[in-house]
Short mmCIF file of C-alpha atoms and ligand atoms in Angstrom, two decimals:
data_model
loop_
_atom_site.label_atom_id
_atom_site.label_comp_id
_atom_site.label_asym_id
_atom_site.label_seq_id
_atom_site.Cartn_x
_atom_site.Cartn_y
_atom_site.Cartn_z
CA UNK A 1 7.02 -32.32 36.70
CA UNK A 2 10.23 -31.26 35.02
CA UNK A 3 12.90 -31.09 37.68
CA UNK A 4 14.84 -27.89 37.95
CA UNK A 5 15.45 -28.33 41.65
CA UNK A 6 19.21 -28.62 41.23
CA UNK A 7 19.24 -24.96 40.22
CA UNK A 8 18.26 -24.10 43.80
CA UNK A 9 21.94 -24.43 44.65
CA UNK A 10 22.59 -21.34 42.55
CA UNK A 11 20.57 -19.20 44.98
CA UNK A 12 22.49 -18.84 48.26
CA UNK A 13 19.68 -16.96 50.04
CA UNK A 14 17.36 -19.97 49.79
CA UNK A 15 19.59 -22.11 52.00
CA UNK A 16 18.99 -20.49 55.34
CA UNK A 17 16.69 -20.91 58.29
CA UNK A 18 14.14 -18.26 59.18
CA UNK A 19 12.63 -18.40 62.65
CA UNK A 20 14.19 -21.82 63.06
CA UNK A 21 12.68 -23.29 59.87
CA UNK A 22 14.16 -23.71 56.40
CA UNK A 23 13.14 -20.66 54.38
CA UNK A 24 10.21 -21.22 52.01
CA UNK A 25 10.28 -18.21 49.72
CA UNK A 26 6.93 -17.71 47.99
CA UNK A 27 7.05 -13.97 47.37
CA UNK A 28 8.63 -14.08 43.93
CA UNK A 29 6.11 -11.71 42.35
CA UNK A 30 7.38 -8.98 44.69
CA UNK A 31 10.99 -9.75 43.85
CA UNK A 32 12.84 -12.87 42.77
CA UNK A 33 16.01 -14.13 44.40
CA UNK A 34 19.43 -13.73 42.74
CA UNK A 35 21.69 -16.52 41.55
CA UNK A 36 25.34 -16.46 42.63
CA UNK A 37 26.48 -15.49 39.11
CA UNK A 38 24.53 -12.22 39.37
CA UNK A 39 25.91 -11.49 42.84
CA UNK A 40 29.42 -12.26 41.52
CA UNK A 41 28.92 -9.92 38.56
CA UNK A 42 28.15 -7.03 40.92
CA UNK A 43 31.19 -7.74 43.09
CA UNK A 44 33.39 -8.20 40.03
CA UNK A 45 32.26 -4.88 38.58
CA UNK A 46 33.16 -2.94 41.73
CA UNK A 47 36.35 -4.90 42.35
CA UNK A 48 37.73 -4.82 38.82
CA UNK A 49 36.13 -2.42 36.34
CA UNK A 50 34.24 0.30 38.23
CA UNK A 51 34.32 3.38 36.03
CA UNK A 52 31.89 5.77 34.40
CA UNK A 53 30.63 4.78 30.96
CA UNK A 54 30.81 6.47 27.55
CA UNK A 55 33.21 9.16 28.72
CA UNK A 56 36.58 7.79 29.67
CA UNK A 57 39.55 7.25 27.50
CA UNK A 58 41.11 4.64 29.75
CA UNK A 59 41.04 0.89 30.29
CA UNK A 60 38.46 0.75 33.08
CA UNK A 61 36.08 3.08 31.25
CA UNK A 62 36.36 0.89 28.16
CA UNK A 63 35.68 -2.31 30.09
CA UNK A 64 32.69 -0.82 31.92
CA UNK A 65 31.30 0.62 28.68
CA UNK A 66 31.66 -2.69 26.82
CA UNK A 67 29.88 -4.63 29.58
CA UNK A 68 27.16 -1.96 29.86
CA UNK A 69 26.51 -1.83 26.11
CA UNK A 70 26.47 -5.62 25.88
CA UNK A 71 23.53 -5.75 28.26
CA UNK A 72 21.52 -3.51 25.94
CA UNK A 73 22.07 -6.05 23.17
CA UNK A 74 21.18 -8.92 25.50
CA UNK A 75 17.89 -7.25 26.42
CA UNK A 76 17.22 -6.51 22.75
CA UNK A 77 17.65 -10.19 21.92
CA UNK A 78 15.75 -11.37 24.97
CA UNK A 79 12.55 -9.55 23.98
CA UNK A 80 13.35 -9.54 20.25
CA UNK A 81 13.44 -5.78 19.72
CA UNK A 82 14.53 -4.67 16.28
CA UNK A 83 17.29 -2.25 17.38
CA UNK A 84 19.44 -1.96 20.53
CA UNK A 85 18.65 1.75 20.75
CA UNK A 86 15.01 0.84 21.38
CA UNK A 87 16.12 -0.39 24.81
CA UNK A 88 16.25 2.38 27.44
CA UNK A 89 17.67 1.68 30.90
CA UNK A 90 15.55 3.02 33.74
CA UNK A 91 15.40 2.16 37.40
CA UNK A 92 12.39 -0.11 37.02
CA UNK A 93 8.91 -0.62 35.62
CA UNK A 94 7.62 2.35 37.60
CA UNK A 95 10.16 4.75 36.14
CA UNK A 96 9.64 3.35 32.63
CA UNK A 97 5.89 4.03 32.83
CA UNK A 98 6.46 7.51 34.26
CA UNK A 99 8.88 8.24 31.43
CA UNK A 100 6.28 7.33 28.81
CA UNK A 101 3.45 9.10 30.65
CA UNK A 102 5.51 12.27 30.74
CA UNK A 103 7.22 12.17 27.37
CA UNK A 104 4.59 10.50 25.17
CA UNK A 105 2.03 12.57 27.05
CA UNK A 106 3.85 15.82 26.21
CA UNK A 107 4.13 14.95 22.54
CA UNK A 108 0.92 13.14 21.76
CA UNK A 109 -1.87 13.56 24.32
CA UNK A 110 -4.26 16.47 23.96
CA UNK A 111 -7.24 17.64 26.06
CA UNK A 112 -10.28 15.36 25.92
CA UNK A 113 -8.30 12.45 24.50
CA UNK A 114 -8.59 9.19 26.41
CA UNK A 115 -6.12 6.89 28.14
CA UNK A 116 -7.47 3.38 28.60
CA UNK A 117 -6.28 1.26 31.53
CA UNK A 118 -7.83 -1.74 33.31
CA UNK A 119 -9.15 -2.49 36.75
CA UNK A 120 -6.35 -5.00 37.35
CA UNK A 121 -3.44 -2.52 37.03
CA UNK A 122 -0.69 -2.07 39.60
CA UNK A 123 -0.61 1.48 41.01
CA UNK A 124 2.48 2.06 38.83
CA UNK A 125 0.23 1.74 35.78
CA UNK A 126 -2.57 3.89 37.21
CA UNK A 127 -1.13 6.91 38.99
CA UNK A 128 1.23 8.19 36.21
CA UNK A 129 -1.78 8.21 33.83
CA UNK A 130 -3.95 10.05 36.35
CA UNK A 131 -1.18 12.63 36.70
CA UNK A 132 -0.94 12.92 32.91
CA UNK A 133 -4.71 13.31 32.59
CA UNK A 134 -4.62 16.09 35.17
CA UNK A 135 -1.81 17.88 33.35
CA UNK A 136 -3.32 17.51 29.91
CA UNK A 137 -7.05 17.59 30.76
CA UNK A 138 -7.31 14.14 29.22
CA UNK A 139 -9.72 11.41 30.33
CA UNK A 140 -8.85 8.16 32.09
CA UNK A 141 -11.10 5.20 31.28
CA UNK A 142 -10.98 1.89 33.13
CA UNK A 143 -11.88 -1.48 31.60
CA UNK A 144 -13.50 -3.72 34.24
CA UNK A 145 -12.43 -7.18 35.36
CA UNK A 146 -14.87 -10.12 35.45
CA UNK A 147 -15.57 -12.25 38.52
CA UNK A 148 -13.12 -14.99 37.48
CA UNK A 149 -10.29 -12.46 37.11
CA UNK A 150 -10.31 -12.15 33.32
CA UNK A 151 -10.50 -8.83 31.57
CA UNK A 152 -13.96 -7.80 30.36
CA UNK A 153 -12.85 -7.79 26.74
CA UNK A 154 -16.27 -6.73 25.48
CA UNK A 155 -16.02 -3.55 27.55
CA UNK A 156 -12.55 -3.01 26.14
CA UNK A 157 -13.96 -3.10 22.61
CA UNK A 158 -16.74 -0.73 23.67
CA UNK A 159 -14.40 1.76 25.41
CA UNK A 160 -11.91 1.93 22.57
CA UNK A 161 -12.61 4.80 20.18
CA UNK A 162 -10.82 7.10 17.74
CA UNK A 163 -10.44 9.33 20.79
CA UNK A 164 -8.23 6.78 22.57
CA UNK A 165 -4.65 8.00 22.57
CA UNK A 166 -3.05 5.15 24.48
CA UNK A 167 -3.94 1.82 26.05
CA UNK A 168 -1.79 1.02 29.10
CA UNK A 169 -2.32 -2.54 30.23
CA UNK A 170 -0.59 -5.18 32.24
CA UNK A 171 0.48 -8.34 30.42
CA UNK A 172 -0.01 -10.40 33.59
CA UNK A 173 -1.82 -9.32 36.77
CA UNK A 174 0.39 -9.34 39.87
CA UNK A 175 -2.67 -10.22 41.97
CA UNK A 176 -4.77 -12.54 39.83
CA UNK A 177 -2.07 -14.09 37.67
CA UNK A 178 -4.33 -13.50 34.66
CA UNK A 179 -2.54 -13.39 31.32
CA UNK A 180 -4.27 -10.76 29.22
CA UNK A 181 -4.86 -11.33 25.47
CA UNK A 182 -2.26 -8.71 24.66
CA UNK A 183 -1.80 -9.51 20.99
CA UNK A 184 -5.51 -9.11 20.31
CA UNK A 185 -5.65 -5.91 22.39
CA UNK A 186 -2.73 -4.40 20.50
CA UNK A 187 -4.21 -5.27 17.11
CA UNK A 188 -7.58 -3.77 17.94
CA UNK A 189 -6.05 -0.68 19.58
CA UNK A 190 -3.87 -0.08 16.53
CA UNK A 191 -6.88 -0.42 14.25
CA UNK A 192 -8.52 2.35 16.32
CA UNK A 193 -5.39 4.51 15.98
CA UNK A 194 -4.21 4.12 19.60
CA UNK A 195 -0.75 3.20 20.86
CA UNK A 196 -0.22 0.50 23.48
CA UNK A 197 2.04 0.30 26.51
CA UNK A 198 2.38 -3.19 27.99
CA UNK A 199 3.42 -3.56 31.63
CA UNK A 200 5.54 -6.71 31.43
CA UNK A 201 6.74 -6.72 35.05
CA UNK A 202 4.97 -10.04 35.69
CA UNK A 203 5.26 -11.60 32.23
CA UNK A 204 8.91 -11.33 31.16
CA UNK A 205 10.14 -13.47 34.08
CA UNK A 206 7.70 -16.27 33.27
CA UNK A 207 7.40 -16.81 29.54
CA UNK A 208 8.88 -15.81 26.21
CA UNK A 209 8.02 -12.27 25.13
CA UNK A 210 8.52 -11.10 21.57
CA UNK A 211 7.83 -7.37 21.25
CA UNK A 212 7.92 -7.39 17.46
CA UNK A 213 5.45 -10.23 17.21
CA UNK A 214 3.19 -8.51 19.75
CA UNK A 215 3.69 -5.23 17.87
CA UNK A 216 3.79 -3.41 21.25
CA UNK A 217 4.60 0.29 21.05
CA UNK A 218 6.06 0.28 24.55
CA UNK A 219 6.97 -2.66 26.75
CA UNK A 220 8.32 -2.19 30.29
CA UNK A 221 9.73 -4.43 33.00
CA UNK A 222 11.96 -4.57 36.09
CA UNK A 223 15.26 -6.43 36.40
CA UNK A 224 14.69 -7.49 39.99
CA UNK A 225 11.73 -9.71 39.14
CA UNK A 226 13.78 -11.71 36.63
CA UNK A 227 16.65 -12.71 38.94
CA UNK A 228 18.52 -9.44 38.30
CA UNK A 229 19.44 -6.66 40.72
CA UNK A 230 17.08 -3.99 42.02
CA UNK A 231 17.39 -0.47 40.63
CA UNK A 232 17.41 -1.37 36.95
CA UNK A 233 14.51 -1.67 34.55
CA UNK A 234 13.73 -1.51 30.88
CA UNK A 235 11.69 0.67 28.64
CA UNK A 236 11.34 -0.78 25.16
CA UNK A 237 9.81 1.65 22.67
CA UNK A 238 9.47 1.56 18.91
CA UNK A 239 12.26 3.64 17.47
CA UNK A 240 10.04 5.86 15.35
CA UNK A 241 7.97 6.76 18.42
CA UNK A 242 10.92 7.33 20.75
CA UNK A 243 12.48 9.59 18.10
CA UNK A 244 9.42 11.83 18.23
CA UNK A 245 9.22 12.01 22.02
CA UNK A 246 10.93 14.74 24.07
CA UNK A 247 13.48 13.86 26.78
CA UNK A 248 12.14 13.01 30.21
CA UNK A 249 15.08 14.38 32.21
CA UNK A 250 17.84 16.81 31.30
CA UNK A 251 21.49 16.47 32.24
CA UNK A 252 24.70 14.80 31.22
CA UNK A 253 24.81 12.15 28.46
CA UNK A 254 21.44 13.10 26.96
CA UNK A 255 22.77 16.14 25.10
CA UNK A 256 24.45 16.75 21.76
CA UNK A 257 25.35 20.38 22.36
CA UNK A 258 24.61 22.79 25.18
CA UNK A 259 24.65 26.57 25.01
CA UNK A 260 22.85 28.89 27.40
CA UNK A 261 20.47 29.76 24.61
CA UNK A 262 19.59 26.29 23.42
CA UNK A 263 20.42 22.61 23.89
CA UNK A 264 20.22 19.89 21.27
CA UNK A 265 19.68 16.31 22.32
CA UNK A 266 21.66 13.13 21.85
CA UNK A 267 20.45 10.27 19.67
CA UNK A 268 18.63 7.22 21.04
CA UNK A 269 18.97 5.63 23.51
CA UNK A 270 21.02 8.34 25.25
CA UNK A 271 18.33 10.99 24.85
CA UNK A 272 16.41 9.15 27.58
CA UNK A 273 19.34 8.26 29.83
CA UNK A 274 20.38 11.48 31.57
CA UNK A 275 23.18 11.25 34.12
CA UNK A 276 25.38 8.38 35.24
CA UNK A 277 23.38 5.19 34.82
CA UNK A 278 23.16 2.28 37.25
CA UNK A 279 26.14 0.59 35.60
CA UNK A 280 26.72 -2.30 38.02
CA UNK A 281 23.08 -3.34 38.11
CA UNK A 282 22.68 -3.05 34.35
CA UNK A 283 25.61 -5.43 33.97
CA UNK A 284 24.05 -7.69 36.62
CA UNK A 285 20.80 -7.74 34.65
CA UNK A 286 22.70 -8.91 31.57
CA UNK A 287 24.11 -11.82 33.57
CA UNK A 288 20.62 -12.65 34.91
CA UNK A 289 19.25 -12.83 31.36
CA UNK A 290 22.14 -15.13 30.35
CA UNK A 291 21.27 -17.30 33.34
CA UNK A 292 17.61 -17.51 32.31
CA UNK A 293 18.57 -18.33 28.75
CA UNK A 294 20.88 -21.11 29.89
CA UNK A 295 18.00 -22.78 31.73
CA UNK A 296 15.56 -21.93 28.94
CA UNK A 297 12.59 -19.65 29.57
CA UNK A 298 10.33 -22.38 28.16
CA UNK A 299 11.58 -24.79 30.86
CA UNK A 300 10.99 -22.14 33.49
CA UNK A 301 7.45 -21.63 32.15
CA UNK A 302 6.70 -25.37 32.29
CA UNK A 303 8.00 -25.77 35.82
CA UNK A 304 6.14 -22.73 37.14
CA UNK A 305 2.93 -23.77 35.42
CA UNK A 306 3.12 -27.19 37.04
CA UNK A 307 3.83 -25.65 40.46
CA UNK A 308 0.94 -23.20 40.13
CA UNK A 309 -1.50 -25.95 39.10
CA UNK A 310 -0.37 -28.18 41.91
CA UNK A 311 -0.59 -25.41 44.52
CA UNK A 312 -4.05 -24.45 43.25
CA UNK A 313 -5.28 -28.04 43.63
CA UNK A 314 -3.78 -28.34 47.11
CA UNK A 315 -5.04 -24.99 48.39
CA UNK A 316 -8.52 -25.69 47.03
CA UNK A 317 -8.76 -28.66 49.43
CA UNK A 318 -8.92 -26.20 52.33
CA UNK A 319 -12.65 -25.52 52.84
CA UNK A 320 -12.56 -21.94 54.17
CA UNK A 321 -10.01 -20.77 51.57
CA UNK A 322 -11.13 -18.87 48.49
CA UNK A 323 -8.82 -18.16 45.57
CA UNK A 324 -9.28 -14.81 43.85
CA UNK A 325 -8.41 -15.09 40.16
CA UNK A 326 -9.57 -18.37 38.68
CA UNK A 327 -8.77 -18.12 35.01
CA UNK A 328 -7.19 -21.23 33.51
CA UNK A 329 -4.73 -19.03 31.66
CA UNK A 330 -2.68 -17.74 34.58
CA UNK A 331 0.89 -17.41 35.74
CA UNK A 332 2.69 -18.19 38.96
CA UNK A 333 0.52 -16.20 41.36
CA UNK A 334 -2.23 -17.39 43.72
CA UNK A 335 -4.13 -14.81 45.76
CA UNK A 336 -6.48 -16.07 48.41
CA UNK A 337 -8.59 -15.10 51.38
CA UNK A 338 -9.72 -17.25 54.32
CA UNK A 339 -13.03 -16.53 55.97
CA UNK A 340 -12.61 -15.29 59.52
CA UNK A 341 -8.85 -14.68 59.21
CA UNK A 342 -7.14 -11.41 58.46
CA UNK A 343 -4.52 -11.85 55.74
CA UNK A 344 -1.97 -10.05 57.88
CA UNK A 345 -2.38 -12.51 60.79
CA UNK A 346 -2.01 -15.39 58.34
CA UNK A 347 1.20 -13.86 56.94
CA UNK A 348 2.64 -13.47 60.46
CA UNK A 349 1.89 -17.07 61.42
CA UNK A 350 3.37 -18.43 58.19
CA UNK A 351 6.46 -16.28 58.73
CA UNK A 352 6.85 -17.81 62.17
CA UNK A 353 7.25 -21.11 60.27
CA UNK A 354 9.78 -19.69 57.84
CA UNK A 355 7.25 -19.28 55.02
CA UNK A 356 7.37 -15.96 53.15
CA UNK A 357 4.22 -14.90 51.32
CA UNK A 358 2.85 -11.45 50.56
CA UNK A 359 -0.16 -9.98 52.30
CA UNK A 360 -2.01 -6.73 51.70
CA UNK A 361 -3.33 -4.83 48.70
CA UNK A 362 -0.36 -5.63 46.42
CA UNK A 363 -0.34 -2.03 45.09
CA UNK A 364 -3.70 -2.71 43.47
CA UNK A 365 -6.24 -1.05 45.75
CA UNK A 366 -8.89 -0.56 43.03
CA UNK A 367 -8.73 -4.29 42.26
CA UNK A 368 -9.14 -5.13 45.95
CA UNK A 369 -12.25 -2.92 46.00
CA UNK A 370 -13.52 -4.71 42.89
CA UNK A 371 -13.40 -8.02 44.75
CA UNK A 372 -14.74 -6.53 47.98
CA UNK A 373 -11.64 -7.31 50.03
CA UNK A 374 -9.20 -5.11 51.88
CA UNK A 375 -6.30 -7.35 50.96
CA UNK A 376 -5.34 -10.93 50.17
CA UNK A 377 -2.63 -13.43 50.94
CA UNK A 378 -0.53 -14.12 47.85
CA UNK A 379 1.82 -17.00 47.16
CA UNK A 380 3.93 -16.57 44.04
CA UNK A 381 6.32 -19.10 42.56
CA UNK A 382 9.62 -19.19 40.76
CA UNK A 383 11.11 -22.23 39.03
CA UNK A 384 13.30 -22.94 42.09
CA UNK A 385 10.27 -23.63 44.29
CA UNK A 386 9.29 -27.22 45.03
CA UNK A 387 6.24 -29.37 45.68
CA UNK A 388 7.52 -29.88 49.20
CA UNK A 389 7.37 -26.12 49.77
CA UNK A 390 3.77 -26.12 48.56
CA UNK A 391 2.98 -28.83 51.12
CA UNK A 392 4.57 -26.67 53.81
CA UNK A 393 2.45 -23.71 52.70
CA UNK A 394 -0.75 -25.76 52.92
CA UNK A 395 0.22 -27.20 56.32
CA UNK A 396 1.06 -23.69 57.53
CA UNK A 397 -2.30 -22.36 56.35
CA UNK A 398 -4.15 -25.21 58.04
CA UNK A 399 -2.23 -24.63 61.25
CA UNK A 400 -3.10 -20.92 61.11
CA UNK A 401 -6.78 -21.72 60.61
CA UNK A 402 -6.70 -24.01 63.66
CA UNK A 403 -5.04 -21.30 65.77
CA UNK A 404 -7.00 -18.29 64.54
CA UNK A 405 -10.55 -19.57 64.21
N1 PMP B 501 3.57 -3.52 37.47
C1 PMP B 501 3.37 -4.74 37.97
C2 PMP B 501 2.37 -5.65 37.31
C3 PMP B 501 4.08 -5.16 39.10
O1 PMP B 501 3.87 -6.38 39.59
C4 PMP B 501 5.02 -4.29 39.67
C5 PMP B 501 5.81 -4.70 40.90
N2 PMP B 501 5.06 -5.31 41.91
C6 PMP B 501 5.21 -3.03 39.11
C7 PMP B 501 4.47 -2.68 38.00
C8 PMP B 501 6.19 -2.05 39.66
O2 PMP B 501 7.49 -2.54 39.53
P1 PMP B 501 8.73 -1.80 40.22
O3 PMP B 501 8.33 -1.59 41.67
O4 PMP B 501 9.85 -2.76 40.05
O5 PMP B 501 8.94 -0.51 39.49
#
């Protein structure tokens, strides 16, 4: 296994004891930890250059604006968008999807048209589309998931029709770890005349994403899952589409001219960025992306793949444990249930040993229903996790089984 363990030193939060034990942080799919350089960037912003952007004619405003605009270019490069103005800052994946559901929905979705989602979506990629369908009298269709956690691609082909307006699909499932065949889905959807939104919340932190190669119409993700701060996320949209879409919110910065009779709107990306943005966290996200690039996203991918394979092998040795999501092509997430043990009790006992995993429905209640469970335990890895931590997880689970059954 490629060793990236020395990078652990960059993450101060990892070096503490929880409940008397060294912290084992295996909840990275919920949010990743932040390296010191990101924390420093936030402090530096407030200590040295705090100012509003795009408006001031003074030193601090210039410095803040330069740092803010640089991040847009960093994100553009990171996902290989064609233009910086295709990158819209939002507060996270959830807001990015809501923006598209509202704005694309206003411009392009008419009654009886269909929005196609899948059974493995996070609530953030379900509810905004239900709301849109209610507003527009459109129809929501759901592509099922197979027993091993892969998408039922044949159903996808069957459900797609000239009536499909948009396909909204996750790149990687936050519960199953499944990597969906996004390139194929986009090609087929385009051939049917539909646009595609890709929820990249769980893909961008784990492997290289190239939005032009994918030909995605929209691609969204959150900064906090890729070692950046909370409160900042990205909407990538193809320029020609964003140009045709109405603003999502009105206010400062998104206007060209305001009169009481009529307002004209600013050019991209500002049309979609009403009000004072989250300047500090945007700058922090830029530093997080630099950090990832210094390590190399391909090295991160290799390390996490090795950890996930190893943890799968180890967990599978435990007889009463069943992993949900068994596709070979998966990323960094292992969901499991143990017969006779409630996932919540397991989570509490692991926490007592300093081990942080996620338990519950993972904001994917329909998927839980699909697998006939109320919730699961979920361990999710980042490159800074170690084999030793996986051993501790397995020991913790075995201890819990001994205590609880
Ligand atoms: N989609 C997926 C696949 C996710 O994993 C998450 C976060 N768990 C979200 C959307 C929502 O992200 P956020 O809460 O950062 O907006």
